[in-house]
Amino acid sequence: MGSLEHPNSAPADPPSSVPEFNPLDPEEFRKQAHQMVDFIADYYKNIESYPVLSQVQPGYLRARLPETAPYRPESFDTILNDVRNDIIPGMTHWLSPNFFAFFPATVSSAAFVGEMLCTAFNSVGFNWLASPAATELEMVVMDWLANMLKLPKIFMFSGSGGGVIQNTTSESILVTLIAARDRSLNTIGSDKISKLVVYSSDQTHSTFKKACKIAGIFPCNIRTIPTTVDTHFALSPVLLRMTMEADVSSGYIPLYLCATVGTTSTTSVDPLQSLADVANDYGVWLHVDAAYGGNACICPEFRHFLVGIERADSLSLSPHKWLLSYLDCCCLWVKRPDLLVKALSTNPEYLKNKPSESDSVVDYKDWQVGTGRKFKAVRLWFVLRSYGITNLQSHIRSDVRMAKMFEGFVRSDPRFEIVVPRLFSLVCFRLTRCVCSELGDTETMNRKLLEWVNLTGQVYMTHTIVGGMYMLRFAVGTTLTEERHVIAAWELIRGGVDKILKGC
Ligand SMILES: *Cc1c(COP(=O)(O)O)cnc(C)c1O
């Protein structure tokens, strides 16, 4: 590369007189922010004109951008232009109404303006004193949401528990696992960590294993209980009990069970009641990961999936997955906040203050991995107040209705089958075995179909393999998706099958 001259990149000697500049000039801020809002509104308005799945090749961006940051300032318009020309083509448009992959991320105007405020204050809120409103609003909002979910008081600040906004499910699992680990090690001795065993099913999110690794659980002590199609890939309490029994008789100590309400592959739901029986019998910390499915439980017709939650130790769910909040926002409730604090608290001199020492306040730094934290509660508060419980319920129901409609389309076409029952707004389906054997096995055919659909750029879907079965996932949930998009997606998929089957 050498010393190629770029007019704007060579760090020359600093100019003798540095011009005054104020990076937060209120009038300049007003101008740029207004311009950016217009840019974003146009982006949302035109989002369907872009291919949903980005079509760029790896490394595309480095080839387009200069090698070094500019020495002299560039204009806002120039930067925005580059966003249009260089960044947008490399985006996979998660907010496109034709995005049906993974679990879509739901957003809203209320969450956006709430986020503006959260960012604007930049309150860093590690403890109560760092911004009392940030901590106290989070406590209120977590109790509100707990109420919407009909959680028992033992998970609320108005009872004996409490909630906290984490960044992701991964962190919710990690901090509760560490709380459980330390509670146990305090009794049995810290040299016994090799005896601690944790449990989940083969459908539990992969982040569970990562959390175990970070928490120092021995990899050979992570039990992954197999599931089957007959029980729709839910964790079997019978197998769980057998596994724990065997562990105990070999001298191991059962520590933690991660159950799931709405697994990532197929949205299966583990039976909380009977799993709690087992967990309680063995004194195991029961965490319920309801990242996606838990959001639906604000509707009475879905609340039964949480029956038994009063016997769990912690529950996490992510409003960024289904409750119109931008990333990231994972709500975690625990019955015993003191165990989190015991495991995670720090008390350096520079953070010491009277309210914290008086024990009359919550210092959220002791409930999470990091120290600093954003004022995310304000965003959630805007969402809850702007839409009310009624509109949030309607939003969930409308997605479920559209998924049901899609499920009906699939059932009406004999070339397809539904692989596992639809519980929420995800449909798992595939071309059946007998459609065309000359094209290869079921998996090859379905892979071809998925590739064909995604290459059109008109729709983005993903796949999974569960119980050895390759299947397509159609997840309804972006805020902009309407019935017509679901209908068009089905037409596209059907057209794809016709194309693929031609000459068969
Ligand atoms: C999405 C998802 C996760 C991962 O969530 P992060 O917030 O990205 O860590 C974990 N568990 C389930 C069931 C999920 O659906």
Short mmCIF file of C-alpha atoms and ligand atoms in Angstrom, two decimals:
data_model
loop_
_atom_site.label_atom_id
_atom_site.label_comp_id
_atom_site.label_asym_id
_atom_site.label_seq_id
_atom_site.Cartn_x
_atom_site.Cartn_y
_atom_site.Cartn_z
CA MET A 1 0.00 0.00 0.00
CA GLY A 2 2.84 2.42 0.87
CA SER A 3 2.15 6.11 1.01
CA LEU A 4 -0.55 6.50 -1.60
CA GLU A 5 -1.69 10.09 -1.49
CA HIS A 6 -5.35 10.55 -0.69
CA PRO A 7 -6.31 14.22 -0.67
CA ASN A 8 -8.12 13.82 2.60
CA SER A 9 -6.23 11.13 4.43
CA ALA A 10 -2.55 12.02 4.90
CA PRO A 11 -2.15 13.27 8.47
CA ALA A 12 -0.28 16.49 7.78
CA ASP A 13 1.14 18.67 10.50
CA PRO A 14 -1.62 20.08 12.66
CA PRO A 15 -2.68 23.52 11.44
CA SER A 16 -1.25 26.30 13.55
CA SER A 17 -4.62 27.71 14.51
CA VAL A 18 -7.24 25.08 15.25
CA PRO A 19 -10.70 26.41 14.37
CA GLU A 20 -13.22 26.45 17.23
CA PHE A 21 -15.67 23.63 17.07
CA ASN A 22 -18.52 22.50 19.29
CA PRO A 23 -19.55 18.91 18.66
CA LEU A 24 -22.86 19.47 20.44
CA ASP A 25 -23.94 22.83 19.19
CA PRO A 26 -27.70 22.80 19.83
CA GLU A 27 -28.61 24.54 16.58
CA GLU A 28 -26.36 22.34 14.47
CA PHE A 29 -27.80 19.33 16.33
CA ARG A 30 -31.33 20.44 15.57
CA LYS A 31 -30.52 20.77 11.87
CA GLN A 32 -28.78 17.42 11.50
CA ALA A 33 -31.30 15.54 13.62
CA HIS A 34 -34.23 16.90 11.60
CA GLN A 35 -32.45 15.94 8.41
CA MET A 36 -31.78 12.46 9.80
CA VAL A 37 -35.41 11.97 10.82
CA ASP A 38 -36.43 12.80 7.25
CA PHE A 39 -33.83 10.38 5.95
CA ILE A 40 -35.12 7.59 8.22
CA ALA A 41 -38.76 8.27 7.42
CA ASP A 42 -37.93 8.01 3.71
CA TYR A 43 -36.00 4.81 4.36
CA TYR A 44 -38.99 3.25 6.08
CA LYS A 45 -41.31 4.50 3.35
CA ASN A 46 -39.19 3.04 0.54
CA ILE A 47 -37.95 -0.04 2.35
CA GLU A 48 -39.74 -2.42 0.00
CA SER A 49 -37.71 -1.19 -2.94
CA TYR A 50 -34.55 -2.84 -1.60
CA PRO A 51 -33.75 -6.56 -1.80
CA VAL A 52 -34.62 -7.92 1.65
CA LEU A 53 -31.49 -10.03 1.88
CA SER A 54 -28.40 -8.03 0.98
CA GLN A 55 -26.82 -9.20 -2.26
CA VAL A 56 -23.27 -7.96 -1.66
CA GLN A 57 -20.16 -10.15 -1.54
CA PRO A 58 -17.84 -10.40 1.47
CA GLY A 59 -15.36 -7.53 1.60
CA TYR A 60 -17.49 -5.30 -0.63
CA LEU A 61 -17.29 -2.33 1.71
CA ARG A 62 -13.55 -2.15 2.33
CA ALA A 63 -13.06 -1.85 -1.41
CA ARG A 64 -15.34 1.19 -1.49
CA LEU A 65 -14.12 3.19 1.49
CA PRO A 66 -10.86 5.10 2.00
CA GLU A 67 -8.13 3.43 4.02
CA THR A 68 -8.00 6.03 6.74
CA ALA A 69 -10.39 8.34 8.52
CA PRO A 70 -10.56 11.83 7.01
CA TYR A 71 -8.21 14.39 8.46
CA ARG A 72 -10.55 17.26 7.71
CA PRO A 73 -14.26 17.27 8.53
CA GLU A 74 -16.69 16.10 5.87
CA SER A 75 -20.16 17.47 5.37
CA PHE A 76 -23.23 15.74 6.72
CA ASP A 77 -24.65 15.57 3.18
CA THR A 78 -21.56 13.79 1.89
CA ILE A 79 -21.79 11.21 4.67
CA LEU A 80 -25.52 10.65 4.13
CA ASN A 81 -24.84 10.15 0.45
CA ASP A 82 -22.37 7.40 1.27
CA VAL A 83 -24.97 5.80 3.52
CA ARG A 84 -27.28 5.71 0.50
CA ASN A 85 -24.67 4.41 -1.92
CA ASP A 86 -22.40 2.20 0.19
CA ILE A 87 -24.19 1.19 3.38
CA ILE A 88 -27.80 0.55 2.35
CA PRO A 89 -26.83 -1.97 -0.37
CA GLY A 90 -25.01 -3.94 2.32
CA MET A 91 -27.96 -3.99 4.69
CA THR A 92 -30.25 -6.95 5.14
CA HIS A 93 -33.45 -5.09 5.79
CA TRP A 94 -34.77 -6.45 9.06
CA LEU A 95 -37.61 -3.96 9.08
CA SER A 96 -38.81 -4.85 5.59
CA PRO A 97 -42.39 -6.15 5.63
CA ASN A 98 -41.06 -9.03 3.52
CA PHE A 99 -38.60 -10.17 6.17
CA PHE A 100 -39.79 -13.54 7.52
CA ALA A 101 -36.46 -14.91 8.73
CA PHE A 102 -35.29 -15.84 12.27
CA PHE A 103 -37.56 -13.93 14.65
CA PRO A 104 -38.19 -10.52 13.17
CA ALA A 105 -37.31 -7.53 15.33
CA THR A 106 -40.30 -5.33 16.02
CA VAL A 107 -40.03 -1.58 16.28
CA SER A 108 -42.28 1.44 16.60
CA SER A 109 -42.31 5.22 16.49
CA ALA A 110 -42.78 5.34 20.26
CA ALA A 111 -39.71 3.18 20.86
CA PHE A 112 -37.71 5.29 18.43
CA VAL A 113 -38.48 8.59 20.08
CA GLY A 114 -37.96 6.94 23.47
CA GLU A 115 -34.57 5.79 22.24
CA MET A 116 -33.78 9.36 21.21
CA LEU A 117 -34.35 10.45 24.76
CA CYS A 118 -32.39 7.51 26.19
CA THR A 119 -29.44 8.42 23.98
CA ALA A 120 -29.88 12.15 24.56
CA PHE A 121 -29.58 11.87 28.35
CA ASN A 122 -26.68 9.39 28.12
CA SER A 123 -27.14 8.87 31.83
CA VAL A 124 -24.70 5.95 32.33
CA GLY A 125 -26.86 4.96 35.36
CA PHE A 126 -24.65 2.39 37.11
CA ASN A 127 -26.14 3.25 40.49
CA TRP A 128 -29.18 5.06 41.80
CA LEU A 129 -27.38 8.35 42.28
CA ALA A 130 -26.05 8.37 38.72
CA SER A 131 -29.63 9.29 37.70
CA PRO A 132 -32.33 8.37 40.21
CA ALA A 133 -35.04 8.58 37.52
CA ALA A 134 -33.29 6.00 35.34
CA THR A 135 -33.23 3.42 38.12
CA GLU A 136 -36.66 4.19 39.50
CA LEU A 137 -38.39 4.26 36.11
CA GLU A 138 -36.83 0.88 35.30
CA MET A 139 -38.24 -0.51 38.54
CA VAL A 140 -41.69 0.85 37.73
CA VAL A 141 -41.66 -0.35 34.13
CA MET A 142 -40.46 -3.83 35.12
CA ASP A 143 -43.33 -4.09 37.61
CA TRP A 144 -45.79 -2.84 34.97
CA LEU A 145 -44.66 -5.47 32.52
CA ALA A 146 -44.71 -8.15 35.22
CA ASN A 147 -48.31 -7.15 35.89
CA MET A 148 -49.17 -7.39 32.20
CA LEU A 149 -47.79 -10.94 32.25
CA LYS A 150 -49.69 -11.74 35.45
CA LEU A 151 -46.45 -12.72 37.15
CA PRO A 152 -46.78 -13.35 40.87
CA LYS A 153 -45.67 -10.60 43.28
CA ILE A 154 -42.58 -12.61 44.20
CA PHE A 155 -41.03 -11.37 40.92
CA MET A 156 -41.90 -7.71 41.51
CA PHE A 157 -40.42 -4.85 43.48
CA SER A 158 -43.90 -4.39 44.95
CA GLY A 159 -43.37 -7.91 46.30
CA SER A 160 -40.06 -9.48 47.30
CA GLY A 161 -38.38 -9.80 43.87
CA GLY A 162 -37.55 -7.45 41.07
CA GLY A 163 -36.72 -6.94 37.41
CA VAL A 164 -33.89 -5.46 35.38
CA ILE A 165 -33.36 -4.65 31.72
CA GLN A 166 -30.42 -6.61 30.34
CA ASN A 167 -29.06 -6.23 26.85
CA THR A 168 -29.72 -9.78 25.70
CA THR A 169 -31.01 -13.17 26.79
CA SER A 170 -27.43 -14.35 26.86
CA GLU A 171 -26.68 -11.95 29.71
CA SER A 172 -29.88 -12.85 31.54
CA ILE A 173 -28.85 -16.48 31.54
CA LEU A 174 -25.27 -15.66 32.48
CA VAL A 175 -26.08 -13.50 35.52
CA THR A 176 -28.68 -15.89 36.92
CA LEU A 177 -26.35 -18.84 36.38
CA ILE A 178 -23.60 -17.03 38.28
CA ALA A 179 -26.03 -16.19 41.11
CA ALA A 180 -27.02 -19.86 41.33
CA ARG A 181 -23.41 -21.00 41.12
CA ASP A 182 -22.24 -18.75 43.93
CA ARG A 183 -25.17 -19.68 46.15
CA SER A 184 -24.16 -23.29 45.75
CA LEU A 185 -20.41 -22.79 46.08
CA ASN A 186 -20.95 -20.78 49.26
CA THR A 187 -22.42 -23.93 50.80
CA ILE A 188 -20.33 -26.71 49.30
CA GLY A 189 -17.01 -24.86 48.97
CA SER A 190 -15.52 -23.15 45.95
CA ASP A 191 -13.25 -26.11 45.18
CA LYS A 192 -16.31 -28.16 44.24
CA ILE A 193 -17.17 -26.35 41.00
CA SER A 194 -16.34 -29.49 39.04
CA LYS A 195 -19.36 -31.15 40.71
CA LEU A 196 -21.95 -28.64 39.49
CA VAL A 197 -24.19 -29.86 36.68
CA VAL A 198 -26.55 -27.84 34.49
CA TYR A 199 -29.49 -28.97 32.34
CA SER A 200 -31.28 -27.97 29.17
CA SER A 201 -32.79 -29.61 26.12
CA ASP A 202 -31.28 -29.98 22.67
CA GLN A 203 -33.63 -27.14 21.65
CA THR A 204 -32.33 -24.65 24.22
CA HIS A 205 -30.68 -21.63 22.63
CA SER A 206 -26.96 -22.12 21.94
CA THR A 207 -26.18 -19.15 24.13
CA PHE A 208 -26.83 -21.32 27.17
CA LYS A 209 -23.63 -23.29 26.56
CA LYS A 210 -21.73 -20.08 26.07
CA ALA A 211 -23.00 -18.78 29.41
CA CYS A 212 -21.96 -22.03 31.09
CA LYS A 213 -18.47 -21.70 29.65
CA ILE A 214 -18.14 -18.14 30.89
CA ALA A 215 -19.46 -19.11 34.32
CA GLY A 216 -16.85 -21.85 34.63
CA ILE A 217 -19.20 -24.83 34.51
CA PHE A 218 -17.22 -27.85 33.33
CA PRO A 219 -18.19 -28.65 29.70
CA CYS A 220 -18.64 -32.32 30.60
CA ASN A 221 -21.20 -31.22 33.22
CA ILE A 222 -23.60 -29.66 30.72
CA ARG A 223 -26.46 -32.10 30.18
CA THR A 224 -28.33 -31.69 26.91
CA ILE A 225 -31.54 -33.72 27.07
CA PRO A 226 -32.72 -34.99 23.67
CA THR A 227 -36.23 -34.12 22.48
CA THR A 228 -38.42 -35.86 19.92
CA VAL A 229 -41.03 -34.94 17.35
CA ASP A 230 -43.72 -36.85 19.30
CA THR A 231 -43.57 -34.30 22.10
CA HIS A 232 -43.11 -31.44 19.62
CA PHE A 233 -39.52 -31.03 20.78
CA ALA A 234 -40.42 -30.07 24.36
CA LEU A 235 -38.15 -31.05 27.25
CA SER A 236 -39.32 -34.25 28.95
CA PRO A 237 -39.65 -33.99 32.76
CA VAL A 238 -39.25 -37.78 32.97
CA LEU A 239 -35.91 -37.76 31.16
CA LEU A 240 -34.84 -34.77 33.19
CA ARG A 241 -35.56 -36.53 36.48
CA MET A 242 -33.74 -39.65 35.34
CA THR A 243 -30.71 -37.60 34.36
CA MET A 244 -30.63 -35.72 37.65
CA GLU A 245 -31.08 -38.92 39.62
CA ALA A 246 -28.16 -40.51 37.82
CA ASP A 247 -26.03 -37.42 38.43
CA VAL A 248 -26.81 -37.31 42.13
CA SER A 249 -26.01 -40.98 42.58
CA SER A 250 -22.65 -40.39 40.85
CA GLY A 251 -21.85 -37.61 43.32
CA TYR A 252 -22.71 -34.62 41.15
CA ILE A 253 -24.74 -31.62 42.27
CA PRO A 254 -27.60 -30.44 40.02
CA LEU A 255 -27.40 -26.64 39.81
CA TYR A 256 -29.42 -24.97 37.08
CA LEU A 257 -32.12 -25.79 34.56
CA CYS A 258 -32.80 -23.59 31.54
CA ALA A 259 -36.33 -24.18 30.24
CA THR A 260 -37.73 -22.44 27.16
CA VAL A 261 -41.11 -20.97 26.31
CA GLY A 262 -40.92 -20.67 22.52
CA THR A 263 -37.73 -22.34 21.30
CA THR A 264 -35.77 -20.63 18.57
CA SER A 265 -36.08 -23.39 15.97
CA THR A 266 -39.77 -24.25 16.23
CA THR A 267 -41.27 -22.25 19.17
CA SER A 268 -41.92 -25.37 21.22
CA VAL A 269 -42.82 -24.82 24.86
CA ASP A 270 -41.31 -26.77 27.73
CA PRO A 271 -43.87 -27.91 30.34
CA LEU A 272 -43.02 -25.55 33.20
CA GLN A 273 -45.26 -27.16 35.84
CA SER A 274 -43.75 -30.61 35.68
CA LEU A 275 -40.23 -29.30 35.10
CA ALA A 276 -40.63 -27.18 38.24
CA ASP A 277 -41.57 -30.37 40.15
CA VAL A 278 -38.22 -31.87 39.21
CA ALA A 279 -36.23 -28.67 39.70
CA ASN A 280 -37.76 -28.01 43.11
CA ASP A 281 -37.15 -31.60 44.22
CA TYR A 282 -33.45 -31.23 43.49
CA GLY A 283 -33.08 -27.63 44.66
CA VAL A 284 -32.12 -26.55 41.16
CA TRP A 285 -32.37 -22.92 39.97
CA LEU A 286 -35.06 -22.88 37.27
CA HIS A 287 -34.64 -20.19 34.65
CA VAL A 288 -37.29 -19.71 31.97
CA ASP A 289 -36.06 -18.31 28.67
CA ALA A 290 -39.13 -16.84 26.99
CA ALA A 291 -37.22 -14.46 24.69
CA TYR A 292 -39.82 -14.56 21.93
CA GLY A 293 -42.84 -16.56 23.15
CA GLY A 294 -43.09 -14.80 26.49
CA ASN A 295 -44.18 -11.57 24.81
CA ALA A 296 -47.39 -13.24 23.65
CA CYS A 297 -48.27 -13.96 27.28
CA ILE A 298 -49.55 -10.40 27.69
CA CYS A 299 -52.62 -11.83 25.90
CA PRO A 300 -54.84 -13.97 28.15
CA GLU A 301 -55.13 -16.66 25.46
CA PHE A 302 -51.37 -17.28 25.62
CA ARG A 303 -50.83 -16.83 29.37
CA HIS A 304 -51.25 -20.58 30.01
CA PHE A 305 -47.74 -21.12 28.62
CA LEU A 306 -46.44 -19.50 31.81
CA VAL A 307 -48.47 -21.62 34.22
CA GLY A 308 -46.05 -22.77 36.89
CA ILE A 309 -43.86 -19.68 36.60
CA GLU A 310 -44.37 -18.97 40.32
CA ARG A 311 -42.13 -21.97 41.02
CA ALA A 312 -39.30 -20.77 38.77
CA ASP A 313 -36.42 -18.64 40.06
CA SER A 314 -36.10 -16.33 37.08
CA LEU A 315 -37.72 -15.43 33.78
CA SER A 316 -36.42 -13.48 30.82
CA LEU A 317 -38.13 -12.21 27.70
CA SER A 318 -37.14 -9.72 25.05
CA PRO A 319 -39.53 -6.92 24.06
CA HIS A 320 -37.13 -6.25 21.18
CA LYS A 321 -38.39 -9.50 19.67
CA TRP A 322 -42.11 -8.87 19.72
CA LEU A 323 -43.17 -5.86 21.78
CA LEU A 324 -42.31 -3.03 19.39
CA SER A 325 -39.07 -2.06 21.14
CA TYR A 326 -35.84 -1.53 19.28
CA LEU A 327 -32.80 -3.68 20.05
CA ASP A 328 -31.68 -4.30 22.63
CA CYS A 329 -34.03 -4.88 25.49
CA CYS A 330 -34.21 -8.10 27.45
CA CYS A 331 -36.32 -8.06 30.60
CA LEU A 332 -35.20 -10.31 33.45
CA TRP A 333 -37.15 -10.94 36.64
CA VAL A 334 -35.73 -12.75 39.64
CA LYS A 335 -37.26 -13.92 42.88
CA ARG A 336 -34.08 -13.30 44.85
CA PRO A 337 -32.37 -10.07 43.76
CA ASP A 338 -30.06 -10.45 46.77
CA LEU A 339 -28.46 -13.48 45.13
CA LEU A 340 -27.66 -11.49 41.99
CA VAL A 341 -26.23 -8.67 44.06
CA LYS A 342 -24.20 -11.02 46.22
CA ALA A 343 -22.64 -12.58 43.13
CA LEU A 344 -22.10 -9.45 41.06
CA SER A 345 -21.69 -6.45 43.35
CA THR A 346 -18.57 -4.32 43.39
CA ASN A 347 -17.88 -1.43 45.70
CA PRO A 348 -14.95 0.71 44.57
CA GLU A 349 -14.20 3.90 46.46
CA TYR A 350 -15.04 6.17 43.50
CA LEU A 351 -18.63 4.88 43.37
CA LYS A 352 -19.31 5.10 47.11
CA ASN A 353 -22.25 7.29 48.07
CA LYS A 354 -24.75 7.69 50.91
CA PRO A 355 -27.91 6.28 49.30
CA SER A 356 -26.09 3.11 48.19
CA GLU A 357 -24.61 2.60 51.62
CA SER A 358 -27.96 3.13 53.30
CA ASP A 359 -29.24 0.10 51.37
CA SER A 360 -32.40 2.00 50.48
CA VAL A 361 -31.83 2.02 46.71
CA VAL A 362 -31.23 -0.37 43.82
CA ASP A 363 -27.83 -0.11 42.14
CA TYR A 364 -28.36 -1.87 38.84
CA LYS A 365 -24.63 -2.30 38.20
CA ASP A 366 -24.90 -5.18 40.70
CA TRP A 367 -27.55 -6.95 38.58
CA GLN A 368 -25.57 -7.12 35.32
CA VAL A 369 -22.20 -7.79 33.71
CA GLY A 370 -21.21 -4.22 32.86
CA THR A 371 -20.99 -1.11 35.01
CA GLY A 372 -22.44 1.63 32.83
CA ARG A 373 -25.91 1.13 31.41
CA LYS A 374 -28.30 2.98 29.14
CA PHE A 375 -31.60 4.45 30.29
CA LYS A 376 -33.56 1.87 28.29
CA ALA A 377 -36.52 1.99 30.62
CA VAL A 378 -37.54 5.29 29.12
CA ARG A 379 -37.89 3.63 25.72
CA LEU A 380 -40.07 0.85 27.08
CA TRP A 381 -42.09 3.40 29.06
CA PHE A 382 -42.85 5.30 25.85
CA VAL A 383 -43.96 2.07 24.17
CA LEU A 384 -46.20 0.96 27.03
CA ARG A 385 -47.81 4.37 27.41
CA SER A 386 -48.13 5.28 23.73
CA TYR A 387 -49.84 2.03 22.74
CA GLY A 388 -51.37 0.79 25.95
CA ILE A 389 -51.83 -2.86 26.75
CA THR A 390 -54.70 -3.06 24.29
CA ASN A 391 -52.68 -2.10 21.21
CA LEU A 392 -49.75 -4.29 22.21
CA GLN A 393 -52.14 -7.23 22.48
CA SER A 394 -53.61 -6.36 19.07
CA HIS A 395 -50.13 -6.29 17.61
CA ILE A 396 -49.38 -9.81 18.87
CA ARG A 397 -52.76 -11.08 17.70
CA SER A 398 -52.44 -9.57 14.28
CA ASP A 399 -49.09 -11.34 13.73
CA VAL A 400 -50.57 -14.61 14.95
CA ARG A 401 -53.55 -14.15 12.63
CA MET A 402 -51.26 -13.63 9.63
CA ALA A 403 -49.20 -16.69 10.56
CA LYS A 404 -52.44 -18.69 10.81
CA MET A 405 -53.39 -17.50 7.36
CA PHE A 406 -50.03 -18.63 5.99
CA GLU A 407 -50.44 -21.95 7.75
CA GLY A 408 -53.80 -22.31 5.96
CA PHE A 409 -52.14 -21.67 2.59
CA VAL A 410 -49.57 -24.36 3.30
CA ARG A 411 -52.23 -26.86 4.36
CA SER A 412 -54.26 -26.19 1.21
CA ASP A 413 -51.37 -27.24 -1.04
CA PRO A 414 -50.77 -31.00 -1.01
CA ARG A 415 -47.13 -30.53 -2.04
CA PHE A 416 -46.40 -29.11 1.42
CA GLU A 417 -46.71 -30.22 5.00
CA ILE A 418 -46.66 -28.49 8.38
CA VAL A 419 -43.84 -30.08 10.36
CA VAL A 420 -44.65 -28.98 13.92
CA PRO A 421 -47.85 -27.36 15.15
CA ARG A 422 -47.85 -23.58 15.02
CA LEU A 423 -48.15 -22.05 18.49
CA PHE A 424 -47.28 -18.39 17.92
CA SER A 425 -46.47 -16.52 14.69
CA LEU A 426 -43.91 -18.95 13.28
CA VAL A 427 -44.86 -21.58 10.69
CA CYS A 428 -42.48 -24.53 10.19
CA PHE A 429 -43.20 -26.30 6.93
CA ARG A 430 -41.60 -28.14 4.04
CA LEU A 431 -42.15 -29.71 0.66
CA THR A 432 -43.19 -33.29 1.27
CA ARG A 433 -41.19 -36.35 0.49
CA CYS A 434 -43.30 -37.49 -2.46
CA VAL A 435 -43.29 -34.30 -4.53
CA CYS A 436 -40.44 -35.26 -6.81
CA SER A 437 -37.94 -37.94 -5.98
CA GLU A 438 -35.87 -37.23 -9.11
CA LEU A 439 -34.83 -33.90 -7.63
CA GLY A 440 -33.16 -35.58 -4.71
CA ASP A 441 -34.28 -36.08 -1.15
CA THR A 442 -36.64 -33.84 0.78
CA GLU A 443 -33.82 -31.82 2.26
CA THR A 444 -32.21 -31.04 -1.10
CA MET A 445 -35.54 -30.00 -2.57
CA ASN A 446 -36.35 -27.70 0.32
CA ARG A 447 -32.85 -26.22 0.27
CA LYS A 448 -33.28 -25.45 -3.42
CA LEU A 449 -36.62 -23.81 -2.80
CA LEU A 450 -35.25 -21.63 0.02
CA GLU A 451 -32.29 -20.56 -2.05
CA TRP A 452 -34.53 -19.71 -4.98
CA VAL A 453 -36.89 -17.64 -2.83
CA ASN A 454 -34.13 -15.70 -1.08
CA LEU A 455 -32.27 -14.97 -4.32
CA THR A 456 -35.29 -13.12 -5.67
CA GLY A 457 -34.67 -10.48 -3.02
CA GLN A 458 -38.44 -10.21 -2.61
CA VAL A 459 -38.69 -12.26 0.57
CA TYR A 460 -36.23 -13.49 3.17
CA MET A 461 -36.86 -16.75 5.06
CA THR A 462 -34.55 -19.09 6.96
CA HIS A 463 -34.45 -22.80 7.77
CA THR A 464 -33.74 -25.09 10.65
CA ILE A 465 -33.04 -28.77 11.23
CA VAL A 466 -34.78 -30.40 14.15
CA GLY A 467 -34.97 -34.11 14.86
CA GLY A 468 -33.02 -34.65 11.64
CA MET A 469 -35.74 -32.88 9.62
CA TYR A 470 -34.85 -29.94 7.41
CA MET A 471 -37.65 -27.39 7.42
CA LEU A 472 -38.42 -23.87 6.33
CA ARG A 473 -39.32 -21.22 8.88
CA PHE A 474 -41.82 -18.49 8.03
CA ALA A 475 -41.82 -16.03 10.93
CA VAL A 476 -44.36 -13.21 10.79
CA GLY A 477 -43.51 -10.20 12.89
CA THR A 478 -42.00 -7.08 11.37
CA THR A 479 -44.04 -4.04 12.28
CA LEU A 480 -44.73 -3.14 8.63
CA THR A 481 -45.96 -6.59 7.55
CA GLU A 482 -49.57 -6.68 6.33
CA GLU A 483 -51.72 -9.51 5.00
CA ARG A 484 -50.86 -8.59 1.42
CA HIS A 485 -47.18 -9.25 2.10
CA VAL A 486 -47.92 -12.69 3.49
CA ILE A 487 -50.14 -13.47 0.48
CA ALA A 488 -47.46 -12.27 -1.94
CA ALA A 489 -44.80 -14.32 -0.12
CA TRP A 490 -46.93 -17.45 -0.47
CA GLU A 491 -47.48 -16.77 -4.17
CA LEU A 492 -43.73 -16.38 -4.58
CA ILE A 493 -43.02 -19.64 -2.76
CA ARG A 494 -45.58 -21.49 -4.87
CA GLY A 495 -44.07 -20.04 -8.01
CA GLY A 496 -40.67 -21.21 -6.81
CA VAL A 497 -41.94 -24.74 -6.43
CA ASP A 498 -43.35 -24.69 -9.96
CA LYS A 499 -39.99 -23.52 -11.29
CA ILE A 500 -38.03 -26.09 -9.35
CA LEU A 501 -40.35 -28.92 -10.31
CA LYS A 502 -40.30 -28.02 -14.01
CA GLY A 503 -38.74 -30.80 -16.02
CA CYS A 504 -39.45 -33.27 -13.27
C1 LIG B 1 -33.50 -15.06 20.29
C2 LIG B 1 -33.38 -16.01 21.39
C3 LIG B 1 -32.27 -16.00 22.24
C4 LIG B 1 -31.07 -15.12 22.00
O1 LIG B 1 -31.35 -13.88 22.45
P1 LIG B 1 -30.22 -12.76 22.59
O2 LIG B 1 -31.02 -11.68 23.23
O3 LIG B 1 -29.76 -12.41 21.22
O4 LIG B 1 -29.15 -13.29 23.47
C5 LIG B 1 -32.28 -16.86 23.31
N1 LIG B 1 -33.30 -17.70 23.52
C6 LIG B 1 -34.37 -17.76 22.72
C7 LIG B 1 -35.47 -18.73 23.00
C8 LIG B 1 -34.44 -16.92 21.62
O5 LIG B 1 -35.50 -16.98 20.79
#
